[in-house]
PDB file of C-alpha atoms in Angstrom:
ATOM      1  CA  GLN A   1      -0.042   0.086   0.030  1.00  0.00           C
ATOM      2  CA  VAL A   2       1.452   3.279  -1.138  1.00  0.00           C
ATOM      3  CA  GLN A   3       1.879   5.966   1.718  1.00  0.00           C
ATOM      4  CA  LEU A   4       3.094   9.542   1.240  1.00  0.00           C
ATOM      5  CA  LEU A   5       4.603  11.554   4.117  1.00  0.00           C
ATOM      6  CA  GLU A   6       5.312  15.357   3.801  1.00  0.00           C
ATOM      7  CA  SER A   7       8.136  16.865   5.805  1.00  0.00           C
ATOM      8  CA  GLY A   8       9.850  20.246   6.058  1.00  0.00           C
ATOM      9  CA  PRO A   9      10.200  23.443   8.316  1.00  0.00           C
ATOM     10  CA  GLY A  10       7.064  24.396   9.893  1.00  0.00           C
ATOM     11  CA  LEU A  11       8.012  28.120  10.029  1.00  0.00           C
ATOM     12  CA  VAL A  12       9.294  30.100   7.159  1.00  0.00           C
ATOM     13  CA  LYS A  13      10.300  33.812   7.066  1.00  0.00           C
ATOM     14  CA  PRO A  14       8.604  36.192   4.637  1.00  0.00           C
ATOM     15  CA  SER A  15      10.591  36.492   1.365  1.00  0.00           C
ATOM     16  CA  GLN A  16      12.337  33.258   2.088  1.00  0.00           C
ATOM     17  CA  THR A  17      11.846  29.821   0.061  1.00  0.00           C
ATOM     18  CA  LEU A  18       9.643  27.341   1.335  1.00  0.00           C
ATOM     19  CA  SER A  19      11.168  23.705   0.956  1.00  0.00           C
ATOM     20  CA  LEU A  20       9.047  20.495   1.380  1.00  0.00           C
ATOM     21  CA  THR A  21       9.726  16.900   0.786  1.00  0.00           C
ATOM     22  CA  CYS A  22       7.262  14.184   0.056  1.00  0.00           C
ATOM     23  CA  THR A  23       8.672  10.797   0.909  1.00  0.00           C
ATOM     24  CA  VAL A  24       6.857   7.772  -0.892  1.00  0.00           C
ATOM     25  CA  SER A  25       6.864   4.274   0.667  1.00  0.00           C
ATOM     26  CA  GLY A  26       5.227   1.135  -0.534  1.00  0.00           C
ATOM     27  CA  ASP A  27       6.086   1.688  -4.251  1.00  0.00           C
ATOM     28  CA  SER A  28       8.755   3.039  -6.400  1.00  0.00           C
ATOM     29  CA  ILE A  29       8.230   6.687  -8.011  1.00  0.00           C
ATOM     30  CA  SER A  30       9.762   5.205 -11.058  1.00  0.00           C
ATOM     31  CA  SER A  31       7.239   2.486 -11.375  1.00  0.00           C
ATOM     32  CA  GLY A  32       4.045   3.008 -13.085  1.00  0.00           C
ATOM     33  CA  ASN A  33       3.023   5.917 -15.024  1.00  0.00           C
ATOM     34  CA  TYR A  34       2.022   8.251 -12.194  1.00  0.00           C
ATOM     35  CA  TYR A  35       2.097  11.921 -11.724  1.00  0.00           C
ATOM     36  CA  TRP A  36       2.917  13.104  -8.154  1.00  0.00           C
ATOM     37  CA  SER A  37       1.122  16.447  -7.036  1.00  0.00           C
ATOM     38  CA  TRP A  38       1.284  19.230  -4.505  1.00  0.00           C
ATOM     39  CA  ILE A  39      -1.958  20.782  -3.113  1.00  0.00           C
ATOM     40  CA  ARG A  40      -2.367  23.281  -0.330  1.00  0.00           C
ATOM     41  CA  GLN A  41      -5.159  24.450   1.899  1.00  0.00           C
ATOM     42  CA  PRO A  42      -5.170  27.541   4.104  1.00  0.00           C
ATOM     43  CA  ALA A  43      -6.818  27.281   7.309  1.00  0.00           C
ATOM     44  CA  GLY A  44     -10.506  27.278   6.926  1.00  0.00           C
ATOM     45  CA  LYS A  45     -10.383  27.490   3.120  1.00  0.00           C
ATOM     46  CA  GLY A  46     -10.590  25.272   0.197  1.00  0.00           C
ATOM     47  CA  LEU A  47      -7.968  23.194  -1.703  1.00  0.00           C
ATOM     48  CA  GLU A  48      -5.501  24.796  -4.206  1.00  0.00           C
ATOM     49  CA  TYR A  49      -3.528  22.907  -6.800  1.00  0.00           C
ATOM     50  CA  ILE A  50       0.124  23.819  -6.862  1.00  0.00           C
ATOM     51  CA  GLY A  51       1.739  21.591  -9.422  1.00  0.00           C
ATOM     52  CA  ARG A  52       2.743  17.986 -10.368  1.00  0.00           C
ATOM     53  CA  ILE A  53       5.621  16.028 -11.680  1.00  0.00           C
ATOM     54  CA  HIS A  54       6.182  12.652 -13.589  1.00  0.00           C
ATOM     55  CA  PHE A  55       9.060  10.539 -12.584  1.00  0.00           C
ATOM     56  CA  THR A  56      10.587  11.468 -16.059  1.00  0.00           C
ATOM     57  CA  GLY A  57      10.776  14.917 -14.820  1.00  0.00           C
ATOM     58  CA  VAL A  58       7.717  16.476 -16.858  1.00  0.00           C
ATOM     59  CA  THR A  59       6.153  19.313 -14.736  1.00  0.00           C
ATOM     60  CA  ASN A  60       3.033  21.250 -14.593  1.00  0.00           C
ATOM     61  CA  TYR A  61       2.290  24.197 -12.414  1.00  0.00           C
ATOM     62  CA  ASN A  62      -0.590  26.423 -11.382  1.00  0.00           C
ATOM     63  CA  PRO A  63      -0.306  29.457 -13.472  1.00  0.00           C
ATOM     64  CA  SER A  64      -0.926  31.721 -10.533  1.00  0.00           C
ATOM     65  CA  LEU A  65       2.112  30.136  -8.730  1.00  0.00           C
ATOM     66  CA  LYS A  66       4.158  29.045 -11.560  1.00  0.00           C
ATOM     67  CA  SER A  67       6.787  31.939 -11.237  1.00  0.00           C
ATOM     68  CA  ARG A  68       7.563  30.871  -7.695  1.00  0.00           C
ATOM     69  CA  VAL A  69       7.381  27.091  -7.668  1.00  0.00           C
ATOM     70  CA  THR A  70       9.634  24.303  -8.600  1.00  0.00           C
ATOM     71  CA  ILE A  71       8.865  20.627  -8.201  1.00  0.00           C
ATOM     72  CA  SER A  72      11.413  17.998  -8.663  1.00  0.00           C
ATOM     73  CA  VAL A  73      11.763  14.284  -8.241  1.00  0.00           C
ATOM     74  CA  ASP A  74      14.522  12.282  -6.599  1.00  0.00           C
ATOM     75  CA  THR A  75      13.911   8.513  -7.648  1.00  0.00           C
ATOM     76  CA  SER A  76      16.875   7.205  -5.688  1.00  0.00           C
ATOM     77  CA  ASN A  77      15.357   8.299  -2.453  1.00  0.00           C
ATOM     78  CA  ASN A  78      11.854   7.895  -3.819  1.00  0.00           C
ATOM     79  CA  GLN A  79      10.902  11.513  -2.912  1.00  0.00           C
ATOM     80  CA  VAL A  80       9.174  14.515  -4.498  1.00  0.00           C
ATOM     81  CA  SER A  81      10.233  17.955  -3.490  1.00  0.00           C
ATOM     82  CA  LEU A  82       8.451  21.400  -3.509  1.00  0.00           C
ATOM     83  CA  ASN A  83      10.220  24.767  -3.584  1.00  0.00           C
ATOM     84  CA  MET A  84       8.316  27.978  -3.321  1.00  0.00           C
ATOM     85  CA  SER A  85      10.169  31.319  -3.361  1.00  0.00           C
ATOM     86  CA  SER A  86       9.332  34.699  -2.042  1.00  0.00           C
ATOM     87  CA  VAL A  87       6.805  33.427   0.359  1.00  0.00           C
ATOM     88  CA  THR A  88       4.455  35.717   2.001  1.00  0.00           C
ATOM     89  CA  ALA A  89       1.674  35.222   5.019  1.00  0.00           C
ATOM     90  CA  ALA A  90      -0.690  34.263   2.065  1.00  0.00           C
ATOM     91  CA  ASP A  91       1.277  31.078   1.577  1.00  0.00           C
ATOM     92  CA  THR A  92       0.533  29.815   5.253  1.00  0.00           C
ATOM     93  CA  ALA A  93      -1.365  26.594   4.595  1.00  0.00           C
ATOM     94  CA  VAL A  94      -1.330  22.821   5.107  1.00  0.00           C
ATOM     95  CA  TYR A  95       0.571  21.379   2.135  1.00  0.00           C
ATOM     96  CA  TYR A  96      -0.406  17.940   0.815  1.00  0.00           C
ATOM     97  CA  CYS A  97       1.394  15.648  -1.653  1.00  0.00           C
ATOM     98  CA  ALA A  98      -0.713  13.221  -3.443  1.00  0.00           C
ATOM     99  CA  ARG A  99      -0.371  10.600  -6.093  1.00  0.00           C
ATOM    100  CA  GLU A 100      -2.418  10.864  -9.478  1.00  0.00           C
ATOM    101  CA  ASP A 101      -3.899   7.441  -9.897  1.00  0.00           C
ATOM    102  CA  PHE A 102      -5.406   6.846 -13.335  1.00  0.00           C
ATOM    103  CA  ARG A 103      -7.156   4.674 -15.703  1.00  0.00           C
ATOM    104  CA  VAL A 104      -7.221   4.659 -19.432  1.00  0.00           C
ATOM    105  CA  VAL A 105     -10.767   4.882 -20.992  1.00  0.00           C
ATOM    106  CA  HIS A 106     -10.971   4.748 -24.878  1.00  0.00           C
ATOM    107  CA  TYR A 107      -7.279   5.863 -25.036  1.00  0.00           C
ATOM    108  CA  ALA A 108      -7.996   8.806 -22.802  1.00  0.00           C
ATOM    109  CA  ARG A 109      -6.282   8.971 -19.301  1.00  0.00           C
ATOM    110  CA  GLU A 110      -8.604   9.835 -16.423  1.00  0.00           C
ATOM    111  CA  ASN A 111      -6.740  10.941 -13.191  1.00  0.00           C
ATOM    112  CA  TRP A 112      -7.685  11.484  -9.629  1.00  0.00           C
ATOM    113  CA  PHE A 113      -5.505  12.111  -6.457  1.00  0.00           C
ATOM    114  CA  ASP A 114      -5.241   8.951  -4.343  1.00  0.00           C
ATOM    115  CA  PRO A 115      -3.638   8.593  -1.878  1.00  0.00           C
ATOM    116  CA  TRP A 116      -2.841  11.666  -0.134  1.00  0.00           C
ATOM    117  CA  GLY A 117      -0.138  12.425   2.426  1.00  0.00           C
ATOM    118  CA  ARG A 118      -1.398  13.539   5.901  1.00  0.00           C
ATOM    119  CA  GLY A 119      -0.190  17.060   5.143  1.00  0.00           C
ATOM    120  CA  THR A 120       2.277  19.554   6.865  1.00  0.00           C
ATOM    121  CA  LEU A 121       1.538  22.927   8.125  1.00  0.00           C
ATOM    122  CA  VAL A 122       3.705  25.751   7.090  1.00  0.00           C
ATOM    123  CA  THR A 123       3.400  28.964   8.834  1.00  0.00           C
ATOM    124  CA  VAL A 124       5.098  32.159   7.100  1.00  0.00           C
ATOM    125  CA  SER A 125       5.856  34.706   9.762  1.00  0.00           C
ATOM    126  CA  SER A 126       8.818  36.570  10.943  1.00  0.00           C
TER     127      SER A 126
ATOM    128  CA  GLN B   1     -12.964  32.534  -6.291  1.00  0.00           C
ATOM    129  CA  SER B   2     -13.015  28.961  -7.229  1.00  0.00           C
ATOM    130  CA  VAL B   3     -13.227  27.820 -10.826  1.00  0.00           C
ATOM    131  CA  LEU B   4     -15.711  25.299  -9.787  1.00  0.00           C
ATOM    132  CA  THR B   5     -18.733  26.463  -8.046  1.00  0.00           C
ATOM    133  CA  GLN B   6     -20.240  24.621  -4.931  1.00  0.00           C
ATOM    134  CA  ALA B   7     -22.764  25.694  -2.343  1.00  0.00           C
ATOM    135  CA  PRO B   8     -20.906  26.316   0.978  1.00  0.00           C
ATOM    136  CA  SER B   9     -23.271  24.300   2.973  1.00  0.00           C
ATOM    137  CA  ALA B  10     -25.770  21.514   2.730  1.00  0.00           C
ATOM    138  CA  SER B  11     -27.834  19.632   5.402  1.00  0.00           C
ATOM    139  CA  GLY B  12     -30.073  16.774   5.882  1.00  0.00           C
ATOM    140  CA  ALA B  13     -31.644  14.691   8.675  1.00  0.00           C
ATOM    141  CA  PRO B  14     -30.353  11.183   9.412  1.00  0.00           C
ATOM    142  CA  GLY B  15     -31.654   8.737   6.785  1.00  0.00           C
ATOM    143  CA  GLN B  16     -32.463  11.476   4.214  1.00  0.00           C
ATOM    144  CA  ARG B  17     -30.872  11.911   0.866  1.00  0.00           C
ATOM    145  CA  VAL B  18     -28.733  15.112   0.050  1.00  0.00           C
ATOM    146  CA  LEU B  19     -27.342  16.332  -3.277  1.00  0.00           C
ATOM    147  CA  ILE B  20     -24.122  18.438  -3.383  1.00  0.00           C
ATOM    148  CA  SER B  21     -23.673  20.120  -6.811  1.00  0.00           C
ATOM    149  CA  CYS B  22     -20.631  21.276  -8.608  1.00  0.00           C
ATOM    150  CA  SER B  23     -20.848  23.796 -11.471  1.00  0.00           C
ATOM    151  CA  GLY B  24     -18.089  24.365 -13.894  1.00  0.00           C
ATOM    152  CA  SER B  25     -17.644  25.216 -17.702  1.00  0.00           C
ATOM    153  CA  SER B  26     -16.729  23.728 -20.977  1.00  0.00           C
ATOM    154  CA  PRO B  27     -12.981  23.784 -20.454  1.00  0.00           C
ATOM    155  CA  ASN B  28     -13.215  21.707 -17.302  1.00  0.00           C
ATOM    156  CA  ILE B  29     -16.358  19.793 -16.294  1.00  0.00           C
ATOM    157  CA  GLY B  30     -17.440  20.021 -20.025  1.00  0.00           C
ATOM    158  CA  ARG B  31     -14.458  17.954 -21.154  1.00  0.00           C
ATOM    159  CA  HIS B  32     -13.253  16.070 -18.120  1.00  0.00           C
ATOM    160  CA  PRO B  33     -14.246  13.593 -15.596  1.00  0.00           C
ATOM    161  CA  VAL B  34     -15.122  14.840 -12.059  1.00  0.00           C
ATOM    162  CA  ASN B  35     -13.659  13.537  -8.884  1.00  0.00           C
ATOM    163  CA  TRP B  36     -15.064  13.937  -5.325  1.00  0.00           C
ATOM    164  CA  TYR B  37     -13.134  14.245  -2.051  1.00  0.00           C
ATOM    165  CA  GLN B  38     -14.318  14.003   1.647  1.00  0.00           C
ATOM    166  CA  GLN B  39     -12.424  15.822   4.284  1.00  0.00           C
ATOM    167  CA  PHE B  40     -12.895  15.457   8.101  1.00  0.00           C
ATOM    168  CA  PRO B  41     -11.560  18.410  10.230  1.00  0.00           C
ATOM    169  CA  GLY B  42      -7.686  18.104  10.701  1.00  0.00           C
ATOM    170  CA  THR B  43      -7.355  15.393   8.236  1.00  0.00           C
ATOM    171  CA  ALA B  44      -6.290  14.904   4.690  1.00  0.00           C
ATOM    172  CA  PRO B  45      -8.898  14.580   1.942  1.00  0.00           C
ATOM    173  CA  ARG B  46      -9.996  11.033   1.105  1.00  0.00           C
ATOM    174  CA  LEU B  47     -11.039  10.030  -2.399  1.00  0.00           C
ATOM    175  CA  LEU B  48     -14.849   9.446  -2.647  1.00  0.00           C
ATOM    176  CA  ILE B  49     -15.920   9.286  -6.163  1.00  0.00           C
ATOM    177  CA  TYR B  50     -13.595   9.267  -9.439  1.00  0.00           C
ATOM    178  CA  SER B  51     -14.339   9.299 -13.041  1.00  0.00           C
ATOM    179  CA  ASN B  52     -17.768  10.876 -12.348  1.00  0.00           C
ATOM    180  CA  VAL B  53     -19.480   7.786 -11.082  1.00  0.00           C
ATOM    181  CA  GLN B  54     -16.901   5.217  -9.800  1.00  0.00           C
ATOM    182  CA  ARG B  55     -16.584   4.417  -6.116  1.00  0.00           C
ATOM    183  CA  PRO B  56     -13.265   3.243  -4.604  1.00  0.00           C
ATOM    184  CA  SER B  57     -13.219   0.098  -2.500  1.00  0.00           C
ATOM    185  CA  GLY B  58     -14.647   1.081   0.964  1.00  0.00           C
ATOM    186  CA  VAL B  59     -16.962   3.749  -0.213  1.00  0.00           C
ATOM    187  CA  PRO B  60     -20.496   2.513   0.454  1.00  0.00           C
ATOM    188  CA  ASP B  61     -22.949   2.267  -2.446  1.00  0.00           C
ATOM    189  CA  ARG B  62     -25.316   4.774  -0.799  1.00  0.00           C
ATOM    190  CA  VAL B  63     -22.812   7.322  -2.195  1.00  0.00           C
ATOM    191  CA  SER B  64     -22.962   8.138  -5.927  1.00  0.00           C
ATOM    192  CA  GLY B  65     -21.766  10.484  -8.455  1.00  0.00           C
ATOM    193  CA  SER B  66     -23.175  11.912 -11.680  1.00  0.00           C
ATOM    194  CA  LYS B  67     -22.369  14.303 -14.314  1.00  0.00           C
ATOM    195  CA  SER B  68     -24.384  16.138 -17.066  1.00  0.00           C
ATOM    196  CA  GLY B  69     -22.970  18.747 -19.247  1.00  0.00           C
ATOM    197  CA  THR B  70     -20.905  21.232 -17.284  1.00  0.00           C
ATOM    198  CA  SER B  71     -22.185  20.245 -13.887  1.00  0.00           C
ATOM    199  CA  ALA B  72     -21.611  17.384 -11.555  1.00  0.00           C
ATOM    200  CA  SER B  73     -23.487  16.094  -8.367  1.00  0.00           C
ATOM    201  CA  LEU B  74     -22.635  14.018  -5.383  1.00  0.00           C
ATOM    202  CA  ALA B  75     -25.520  12.234  -3.784  1.00  0.00           C
ATOM    203  CA  ILE B  76     -25.470  10.656  -0.253  1.00  0.00           C
ATOM    204  CA  SER B  77     -28.566   8.645   0.758  1.00  0.00           C
ATOM    205  CA  GLY B  78     -29.310   7.171   4.082  1.00  0.00           C
ATOM    206  CA  LEU B  79     -27.447   9.917   5.866  1.00  0.00           C
ATOM    207  CA  GLN B  80     -25.507   9.082   8.861  1.00  0.00           C
ATOM    208  CA  SER B  81     -23.696  11.299  11.415  1.00  0.00           C
ATOM    209  CA  GLU B  82     -20.419  10.175  10.213  1.00  0.00           C
ATOM    210  CA  ASP B  83     -21.088  11.703   6.815  1.00  0.00           C
ATOM    211  CA  GLU B  84     -20.706  15.191   8.353  1.00  0.00           C
ATOM    212  CA  ALA B  85     -17.551  16.481   6.731  1.00  0.00           C
ATOM    213  CA  ASP B  86     -16.521  18.830   3.880  1.00  0.00           C
ATOM    214  CA  TYR B  87     -16.879  17.753   0.187  1.00  0.00           C
ATOM    215  CA  TYR B  88     -14.874  18.861  -2.716  1.00  0.00           C
ATOM    216  CA  CYS B  89     -15.267  18.487  -6.409  1.00  0.00           C
ATOM    217  CA  ALA B  90     -12.159  18.570  -8.689  1.00  0.00           C
ATOM    218  CA  THR B  91     -11.306  18.180 -12.293  1.00  0.00           C
ATOM    219  CA  TRP B  92      -8.870  19.301 -15.123  1.00  0.00           C
ATOM    220  CA  ASP B  93      -9.181  22.727 -16.832  1.00  0.00           C
ATOM    221  CA  ASP B  94      -7.775  22.863 -20.357  1.00  0.00           C
ATOM    222  CA  ASN B  95      -7.527  26.694 -20.284  1.00  0.00           C
ATOM    223  CA  LEU B  96      -5.533  26.689 -17.031  1.00  0.00           C
ATOM    224  CA  PHE B  97      -3.847  23.412 -18.017  1.00  0.00           C
ATOM    225  CA  GLY B  98      -4.213  22.258 -14.323  1.00  0.00           C
ATOM    226  CA  TRP B  99      -6.453  20.727 -11.625  1.00  0.00           C
ATOM    227  CA  VAL B 100      -9.058  23.027 -10.456  1.00  0.00           C
ATOM    228  CA  PHE B 101     -11.160  22.451  -7.206  1.00  0.00           C
ATOM    229  CA  GLY B 102     -14.592  23.649  -5.991  1.00  0.00           C
ATOM    230  CA  GLY B 103     -14.740  25.720  -2.795  1.00  0.00           C
ATOM    231  CA  GLY B 104     -16.046  22.951  -0.900  1.00  0.00           C
ATOM    232  CA  THR B 105     -19.497  22.099   0.566  1.00  0.00           C
ATOM    233  CA  LYS B 106     -19.875  21.755   4.391  1.00  0.00           C
ATOM    234  CA  LEU B 107     -22.540  18.932   4.961  1.00  0.00           C
ATOM    235  CA  THR B 108     -24.243  18.967   8.342  1.00  0.00           C
ATOM    236  CA  VAL B 109     -26.367  16.000   9.435  1.00  0.00           C
ATOM    237  CA  LEU B 110     -29.261  17.450  11.497  1.00  0.00           C
TER     238      LEU B 110
END
């Protein structure tokens, strides 16, 4: 059974870079044709897609965050990383990583997020 | 402002059926399947429905999903107190070239 665990500093100063790691256990990131995504949720608010990466290195980012976000993959350690630069208080949120599971229907790929990590709270404050 | 629109709240008495709607547009729901997630306070979202109507193992058959045009719905029948949670719809958006979520619906069991 695949499990994801986010880790990283819980407190980041404004204007600095937020760095988080998602460690995958129970399966190899390189096996299967999965995307690995980051999603965040400010306290009391909804979910926001940050971006995703395929183990081949192909990435996709939310246009509203693209200029500040980098997602990378470390297949040797079975980890996916998120870096977000120039953070402000608006970036305070619980950050989740999730695997995009999928099926192919009539040659088209249908994706969904499953499983999710438990999430990690990042607070941006001086 | 979320790309997908959900009512912020819904409620029903135990045993009743409740419908949670998700409204989108052509670049998203109009072209791609919808997934639904259930989230309890302080926990990560959990997949509830994928590809519009499919239930993962472990999700009871009193939970169902549907889609028509640019809207999707999640139905929960035989409401139970343990159904109290937040529910989010999500799909891919071709204009944004990324995932979009609804703002979430908080379900209260009266």
